[in-house]
Short mmCIF file of C-alpha atoms in Angstrom, two decimals:
data_model
loop_
_atom_site.label_atom_id
_atom_site.label_comp_id
_atom_site.label_asym_id
_atom_site.label_seq_id
_atom_site.Cartn_x
_atom_site.Cartn_y
_atom_site.Cartn_z
CA UNK A 951 176.32 -46.18 166.92
CA UNK A 952 178.59 -44.86 169.64
CA UNK A 953 177.12 -44.76 173.17
CA UNK A 954 178.19 -44.42 176.82
CA UNK A 955 177.47 -47.70 178.62
CA UNK A 956 177.21 -48.33 182.38
CA UNK A 957 178.22 -51.93 183.07
CA UNK A 958 178.36 -52.00 186.88
CA UNK A 959 177.37 -49.74 189.78
CA UNK A 960 180.12 -47.31 190.65
CA UNK A 961 182.11 -47.88 187.48
CA UNK A 962 183.00 -45.32 184.83
CA UNK A 963 180.85 -45.29 181.71
CA UNK A 964 182.47 -46.99 178.73
CA UNK A 965 182.21 -45.69 175.14
CA UNK A 966 181.08 -48.67 173.07
CA UNK A 967 179.40 -49.55 169.78
CA UNK A 968 175.71 -50.27 170.43
CA UNK A 969 173.20 -51.56 167.89
CA UNK A 970 169.91 -49.69 167.42
CA UNK A 971 166.77 -51.08 165.76
CA UNK A 972 164.50 -49.48 163.16
CA UNK A 973 161.39 -47.57 164.28
CA UNK A 974 158.24 -49.55 165.07
CA UNK A 975 154.77 -48.23 164.14
CA UNK A 976 154.66 -45.54 166.86
CA UNK A 977 158.39 -44.95 167.22
CA UNK A 978 160.79 -42.20 166.22
CA UNK A 979 164.50 -42.43 165.35
CA UNK A 980 166.41 -39.29 166.33
CA UNK A 981 169.93 -38.15 165.49
CA UNK A 982 171.11 -36.78 168.85
CA UNK A 983 172.41 -33.21 168.71
CA UNK A 984 172.97 -32.57 172.41
CA UNK A 985 172.28 -34.16 175.79
CA UNK A 986 172.60 -32.68 179.27
CA UNK A 987 174.43 -34.50 182.05
CA UNK A 988 171.86 -34.72 184.83
CA UNK A 989 172.21 -35.60 188.52
CA UNK A 990 169.44 -38.18 188.08
CA UNK A 991 171.83 -40.28 185.97
CA UNK A 992 174.38 -40.13 188.79
CA UNK A 993 171.84 -41.73 191.16
CA UNK A 994 171.77 -44.80 188.90
CA UNK A 995 175.55 -44.85 188.45
CA UNK A 996 176.02 -44.86 192.23
CA UNK A 997 173.28 -47.44 192.83
CA UNK A 998 170.85 -45.24 194.79
CA UNK A 999 168.20 -46.32 192.28
CA UNK A 1000 168.24 -49.80 190.70
CA UNK A 1001 168.39 -50.53 186.98
CA UNK A 1002 169.34 -53.49 184.79
CA UNK A 1003 172.88 -53.44 183.41
CA UNK A 1004 174.61 -52.96 181.08
CA UNK A 1005 172.62 -49.87 180.13
CA UNK A 1006 172.98 -46.64 178.15
CA UNK A 1007 172.04 -43.73 180.43
CA UNK A 1008 171.07 -40.15 179.51
CA UNK A 1009 167.64 -38.57 179.11
CA UNK A 1010 167.93 -34.77 178.67
CA UNK A 1011 168.26 -34.52 174.91
CA UNK A 1012 167.43 -32.73 171.69
CA UNK A 1013 168.01 -33.70 168.10
CA UNK A 1014 166.66 -34.10 164.59
CA UNK A 1015 164.18 -36.78 163.51
CA UNK A 1016 165.71 -39.20 161.00
CA UNK A 1017 162.86 -41.68 160.54
CA UNK A 1018 159.39 -42.43 161.90
CA UNK A 1019 157.12 -45.46 162.13
CA UNK A 1020 154.14 -45.98 159.86
CA UNK A 1021 151.57 -44.73 162.42
CA UNK A 1022 153.46 -41.71 163.80
CA UNK A 1023 151.47 -38.50 163.41
CA UNK A 1024 153.13 -36.02 165.79
CA UNK A 1025 156.55 -35.56 164.14
CA UNK A 1026 158.18 -36.15 160.76
CA UNK A 1027 161.73 -36.57 159.42
CA UNK A 1028 163.66 -33.32 159.61
CA UNK A 1029 161.78 -32.01 162.64
CA UNK A 1030 163.83 -30.61 165.50
CA UNK A 1031 162.68 -32.22 168.73
CA UNK A 1032 163.17 -32.27 172.49
CA UNK A 1033 162.85 -35.57 174.35
CA UNK A 1034 161.12 -36.10 177.69
CA UNK A 1035 161.41 -39.08 180.01
CA UNK A 1036 157.73 -38.84 181.03
CA UNK A 1037 156.40 -40.57 177.92
CA UNK A 1038 152.61 -40.94 177.94
CA UNK A 1039 150.07 -43.26 176.33
CA UNK A 1040 147.37 -40.62 175.88
CA UNK A 1041 144.32 -42.58 177.06
CA UNK A 1042 144.85 -43.95 180.59
CA UNK A 1043 143.11 -42.30 183.56
CA UNK A 1044 146.11 -40.06 184.28
CA UNK A 1045 146.45 -38.92 180.68
CA UNK A 1046 142.74 -38.25 180.25
CA UNK A 1047 142.82 -36.26 183.51
CA UNK A 1048 145.60 -34.09 182.09
CA UNK A 1049 148.36 -35.51 184.31
CA UNK A 1050 150.55 -36.84 181.50
CA UNK A 1051 153.64 -36.94 183.72
CA UNK A 1052 152.06 -39.66 185.92
CA UNK A 1053 151.38 -42.10 183.07
CA UNK A 1054 153.06 -45.47 183.63
CA UNK A 1055 151.56 -47.35 180.70
CA UNK A 1056 153.75 -50.04 179.12
CA UNK A 1057 152.39 -49.04 175.72
CA UNK A 1058 155.27 -46.60 175.27
CA UNK A 1059 157.75 -49.50 175.61
CA UNK A 1060 158.37 -52.51 173.41
CA UNK A 1061 156.79 -55.79 174.46
CA UNK A 1062 158.79 -58.76 175.71
CA UNK A 1063 158.04 -60.60 172.48
CA UNK A 1064 159.53 -57.78 170.38
CA UNK A 1065 163.21 -57.14 169.65
CA UNK A 1066 164.88 -54.64 171.97
CA UNK A 1067 165.37 -51.08 170.78
CA UNK A 1068 169.04 -51.33 171.75
CA UNK A 1069 171.46 -54.25 171.90
CA UNK A 1070 175.12 -54.81 172.68
CA UNK A 1071 176.96 -57.77 171.23
CA UNK A 1072 173.65 -59.39 170.33
CA UNK A 1073 172.24 -59.01 173.87
CA UNK A 1074 169.27 -56.70 174.53
CA UNK A 1075 169.81 -53.56 176.62
CA UNK A 1076 167.29 -51.80 178.87
CA UNK A 1077 165.89 -48.63 177.31
CA UNK A 1078 166.62 -46.14 180.10
CA UNK A 1079 163.55 -43.93 180.60
CA UNK A 1080 162.57 -44.88 177.03
CA UNK A 1081 165.50 -42.76 175.81
CA UNK A 1082 169.07 -43.93 176.58
CA UNK A 1083 170.30 -40.60 175.25
CA UNK A 1084 174.07 -40.83 175.87
CA UNK A 1085 174.30 -42.04 172.30
CA UNK A 1086 174.53 -40.80 168.74
CA UNK A 1087 170.93 -41.88 168.09
CA UNK A 1088 167.74 -42.30 170.13
CA UNK A 1089 164.87 -44.68 169.35
CA UNK A 1090 161.73 -43.96 171.34
CA UNK A 1091 157.94 -43.70 171.33
CA UNK A 1092 156.47 -40.67 169.57
CA UNK A 1093 154.92 -39.54 172.87
CA UNK A 1094 158.39 -39.04 174.34
CA UNK A 1095 159.26 -36.22 171.94
CA UNK A 1096 157.86 -32.86 170.90
CA UNK A 1097 158.68 -30.83 167.80
CA UNK A 1098 160.01 -27.30 168.29
CA UNK A 1099 160.78 -24.34 166.05
CA UNK A 1100 164.00 -24.70 164.06
CA UNK A 1101 165.51 -21.37 165.09
CA UNK A 1102 166.01 -22.75 168.61
CA UNK A 1103 169.65 -23.84 169.28
CA UNK A 1104 169.55 -27.56 170.07
CA UNK A 1105 172.30 -27.50 172.70
CA UNK A 1106 170.11 -25.17 174.77
CA UNK A 1107 166.87 -26.92 173.84
CA UNK A 1108 168.18 -30.16 175.37
CA UNK A 1109 168.11 -28.64 178.86
CA UNK A 1110 164.38 -27.98 178.59
CA UNK A 1111 163.74 -31.73 178.46
CA UNK A 1112 164.58 -32.33 182.12
CA UNK A 1113 166.21 -29.64 184.29
CA UNK A 1114 164.15 -26.75 182.99
CA UNK A 1115 160.77 -28.47 182.66
CA UNK A 1116 161.25 -29.99 186.14
CA UNK A 1117 162.15 -26.73 187.88
CA UNK A 1118 159.77 -24.56 185.88
CA UNK A 1119 156.88 -27.02 186.16
CA UNK A 1120 157.31 -27.43 189.92
CA UNK A 1121 156.80 -23.68 190.32
CA UNK A 1122 154.16 -23.06 187.67
CA UNK A 1123 152.20 -26.32 187.51
CA UNK A 1124 152.73 -28.23 190.78
CA UNK A 1125 152.82 -25.33 193.26
CA UNK A 1126 151.11 -22.68 191.09
CA UNK A 1127 153.08 -19.76 192.51
CA UNK A 1128 151.11 -16.52 192.30
CA UNK A 1129 152.38 -12.98 191.69
CA UNK A 1130 153.77 -11.36 194.83
CA UNK A 1131 154.27 -14.59 196.79
CA UNK A 1132 157.53 -15.41 198.55
CA UNK A 1133 159.62 -18.33 197.37
CA UNK A 1134 162.65 -20.22 198.71
CA UNK A 1135 164.68 -22.59 196.53
CA UNK A 1136 167.02 -25.08 198.19
CA UNK A 1137 169.83 -26.07 195.82
CA UNK A 1138 171.15 -23.98 192.93
CA UNK A 1139 171.98 -26.67 190.40
CA UNK A 1140 170.28 -26.90 187.03
CA UNK A 1141 166.83 -27.65 188.44
CA UNK A 1142 167.07 -25.12 191.27
CA UNK A 1143 168.19 -22.33 188.95
CA UNK A 1144 165.31 -23.19 186.62
CA UNK A 1145 162.91 -22.97 189.57
CA UNK A 1146 164.32 -19.55 190.45
CA UNK A 1147 163.87 -18.42 186.83
CA UNK A 1148 160.30 -19.77 186.85
CA UNK A 1149 159.49 -17.94 190.07
CA UNK A 1150 160.68 -14.73 188.43
CA UNK A 1151 158.52 -15.40 185.36
CA UNK A 1152 155.54 -16.18 187.64
CA UNK A 1153 155.94 -12.81 189.36
CA UNK A 1154 157.12 -13.93 192.81
CA UNK A 1155 157.78 -10.93 195.06
CA UNK A 1156 160.82 -12.34 196.87
CA UNK A 1157 162.96 -15.27 195.75
CA UNK A 1158 165.45 -16.65 198.27
CA UNK A 1159 168.14 -18.97 196.90
CA UNK A 1160 169.88 -21.40 199.28
CA UNK A 1161 173.08 -23.37 198.65
CA UNK A 1162 176.21 -24.49 200.49
CA UNK A 1163 178.48 -23.15 197.72
CA UNK A 1164 179.06 -19.41 198.05
CA UNK A 1165 180.10 -19.35 194.38
CA UNK A 1166 176.48 -20.01 193.39
CA UNK A 1167 175.25 -16.63 194.65
CA UNK A 1168 176.06 -14.63 191.52
CA UNK A 1169 174.46 -17.27 189.30
CA UNK A 1170 171.34 -17.49 191.48
CA UNK A 1171 170.91 -13.71 191.40
CA UNK A 1172 171.37 -13.71 187.62
CA UNK A 1173 168.46 -16.14 187.36
CA UNK A 1174 166.20 -13.95 189.50
CA UNK A 1175 167.01 -14.52 193.17
CA UNK A 1176 166.52 -11.44 195.35
CA UNK A 1177 168.40 -12.97 198.30
CA UNK A 1178 171.00 -15.68 198.87
CA UNK A 1179 171.55 -17.81 201.97
CA UNK A 1180 174.79 -19.75 202.40
CA UNK A 1181 173.67 -22.90 204.21
CA UNK A 1182 177.28 -23.80 204.98
CA UNK A 1183 177.70 -20.82 207.30
CA UNK A 1184 174.20 -20.14 208.65
CA UNK A 1185 170.99 -21.91 209.61
CA UNK A 1186 168.94 -21.76 206.38
CA UNK A 1187 165.59 -22.16 208.14
CA UNK A 1188 166.22 -19.28 210.55
CA UNK A 1189 167.66 -17.12 207.78
CA UNK A 1190 164.69 -17.66 205.46
CA UNK A 1191 162.10 -17.14 208.19
CA UNK A 1192 163.82 -13.88 209.10
CA UNK A 1193 163.99 -12.65 205.50
CA UNK A 1194 160.36 -13.61 204.82
CA UNK A 1195 159.03 -12.27 208.13
CA UNK A 1196 157.88 -15.58 209.53
CA UNK A 1197 158.13 -17.93 206.57
CA UNK A 1198 157.71 -18.24 202.81
CA UNK A 1199 154.62 -19.12 200.81
CA UNK A 1200 156.52 -21.73 198.80
CA UNK A 1201 159.74 -23.69 199.32
CA UNK A 1202 161.25 -25.93 196.62
CA UNK A 1203 163.67 -28.69 197.58
CA UNK A 1204 165.88 -29.29 194.51
CA UNK A 1205 168.60 -31.50 196.00
CA UNK A 1206 167.08 -34.85 196.99
CA UNK A 1207 167.93 -35.20 200.69
CA UNK A 1208 165.58 -35.85 203.64
CA UNK A 1209 167.30 -33.09 205.64
CA UNK A 1210 166.70 -30.41 203.01
CA UNK A 1211 163.12 -31.59 202.47
CA UNK A 1212 162.52 -31.15 206.20
CA UNK A 1213 164.16 -27.72 206.10
CA UNK A 1214 161.90 -26.71 203.19
CA UNK A 1215 158.85 -27.56 205.30
CA UNK A 1216 160.19 -25.77 208.38
CA UNK A 1217 160.80 -22.50 206.53
CA UNK A 1218 157.15 -22.19 205.46
CA UNK A 1219 154.78 -19.60 206.78
CA UNK A 1220 151.17 -20.46 207.64
CA UNK A 1221 149.35 -22.00 204.69
CA UNK A 1222 152.62 -22.51 202.81
CA UNK A 1223 153.58 -25.42 200.57
CA UNK A 1224 156.92 -27.24 200.41
CA UNK A 1225 157.46 -29.01 197.09
CA UNK A 1226 160.08 -31.75 196.95
CA UNK A 1227 161.60 -31.86 193.48
CA UNK A 1228 164.86 -33.72 194.21
CA UNK A 1229 165.13 -37.52 194.01
CA UNK A 1230 165.27 -38.74 197.62
CA UNK A 1231 166.57 -42.36 197.65
CA UNK A 1232 163.70 -44.88 197.98
CA UNK A 1233 164.36 -46.16 201.51
CA UNK A 1234 165.01 -42.78 203.13
CA UNK A 1235 162.29 -41.13 205.23
CA UNK A 1236 161.26 -37.51 205.70
CA UNK A 1237 160.02 -36.36 209.14
CA UNK A 1238 157.92 -33.30 209.94
CA UNK A 1239 156.36 -31.98 213.14
CA UNK A 1240 152.72 -33.01 213.02
CA UNK A 1241 151.50 -30.02 214.99
CA UNK A 1242 152.53 -27.67 212.19
CA UNK A 1243 150.00 -29.30 209.86
CA UNK A 1244 147.33 -27.44 211.83
CA UNK A 1245 148.77 -24.30 210.24
CA UNK A 1246 147.64 -25.70 206.87
CA UNK A 1247 151.19 -26.28 205.72
CA UNK A 1248 151.66 -28.82 202.94
CA UNK A 1249 154.49 -31.15 201.97
CA UNK A 1250 154.12 -32.42 198.40
CA UNK A 1251 156.13 -34.03 195.66
CA UNK A 1252 156.58 -33.00 192.05
CA UNK A 1253 157.29 -35.48 189.28
CA UNK A 1254 158.96 -33.88 186.27
CA UNK A 1255 157.28 -30.59 187.15
CA UNK A 1256 153.74 -31.98 186.67
CA UNK A 1257 154.45 -31.26 183.02
CA UNK A 1258 152.28 -31.41 179.95
CA UNK A 1259 155.35 -31.37 177.81
CA UNK A 1260 153.76 -31.19 174.34
CA UNK A 1261 152.35 -27.82 175.47
CA UNK A 1262 155.03 -26.69 177.91
CA UNK A 1263 158.22 -27.21 175.93
CA UNK A 1264 157.30 -25.15 172.84
CA UNK A 1265 156.23 -22.38 175.22
CA UNK A 1266 159.56 -22.53 177.03
CA UNK A 1267 161.34 -22.31 173.68
CA UNK A 1268 159.36 -19.13 173.01
CA UNK A 1269 160.31 -17.79 176.45
CA UNK A 1270 164.00 -18.38 175.67
CA UNK A 1271 163.83 -16.67 172.29
CA UNK A 1272 162.02 -13.75 173.94
CA UNK A 1273 164.84 -13.45 176.48
CA UNK A 1274 162.69 -14.48 179.46
CA UNK A 1275 164.10 -17.99 180.03
CA UNK A 1276 167.80 -18.28 180.86
CA UNK A 1277 169.51 -21.23 179.19
CA UNK A 1278 172.87 -19.86 178.05
CA UNK A 1279 173.85 -19.18 181.67
CA UNK A 1280 172.79 -22.70 182.67
CA UNK A 1281 175.49 -24.35 180.55
CA UNK A 1282 178.80 -24.50 182.41
CA UNK A 1283 180.63 -26.29 179.59
CA UNK A 1284 180.08 -28.16 176.34
CA UNK A 1285 181.85 -31.49 176.05
CA UNK A 1286 182.25 -34.56 173.84
CA UNK A 1287 180.64 -37.92 174.67
CA UNK A 1288 184.07 -39.24 175.64
CA UNK A 1289 184.20 -36.66 178.46
CA UNK A 1290 181.00 -37.83 180.16
CA UNK A 1291 182.83 -39.24 183.20
CA UNK A 1292 184.61 -35.91 183.70
CA UNK A 1293 181.20 -34.22 183.76
CA UNK A 1294 179.95 -36.50 186.54
CA UNK A 1295 183.14 -35.90 188.55
CA UNK A 1296 182.65 -32.13 188.22
CA UNK A 1297 178.98 -32.50 189.19
CA UNK A 1298 179.97 -33.98 192.53
CA UNK A 1299 181.90 -30.81 193.42
CA UNK A 1300 178.67 -28.80 193.36
CA UNK A 1301 180.44 -25.93 191.61
CA UNK A 1302 178.85 -26.18 188.15
CA UNK A 1303 175.33 -25.79 186.79
CA UNK A 1304 175.18 -28.11 183.75
CA UNK A 1305 177.50 -29.87 181.33
CA UNK A 1306 176.11 -30.55 177.86
CA UNK A 1307 177.38 -33.26 175.53
CA UNK A 1308 177.35 -31.97 171.95
CA UNK A 1309 177.54 -34.41 169.04
#
């Protein structure tokens, strides 16, 4: 099959022929229909996060099941599915406690004594987030996919698998925003816009979008923002505290920088919660003023929106088909696999929401 391969940090992805194995007992083979180009992949391309190479990246996908292993019970050939990088085993302490997104069991991977799911020139490849979705096919564990209704367009469904579930889940599951509360969202990329949309669905009274690109204002307001702060021309903390009369109930950092995480905490009102959604590089530190903790402010992380994706994703599909979840507006352009490097170059400009590779 054709796939986009990263061979070295900082290099362009190469379109190569990669070999894919047959499904094991609990595995699913998917014909990829669409995959979003996510900023998380860029972190690995640039070396901010380590990974074995060569490797096929990509994780925000949707497609059609082609074949399943003998013990698969959750999907069948012909099903339309969304993938999710937070694969779960179903019986560890985290899974039993309902925190599927925190499962780190190796049971969803192949063992070292088994053949690799993917190989290149006879050499095994890492299976990136159990998916490696920048490819014509995906081979993964059944607990990394969920079946959805077939009237859902797959190019839009793909976005639910990462950007949407991460932004929506951070608001609804991690922070549990209540009707009437005030919300600030730092960063109006795919995840930030999804968080804004989720805050609207949750009934937030005021939703303040923050970005350094003035061009994002119209898009942020279309997704539900009531206010927009241009962080390139004004102090975002002062602006938000003024708009929210002292501070917001919830702030969501959707960029992945220590500075913006600190700003999210500083713009809280008493008893507020700042939720860091962005991927801050491992060795970077976040500093807060300890005295403000006496105001019962909280700084917390969110992993993949604290999702329970077998429940959440079909619901989000329903929201889209009801007109409540905005996905069409999230797609800046549809591209071919061969244009993946162009998509990453455009991502760095900060001017687009999401590029989607369509097969």
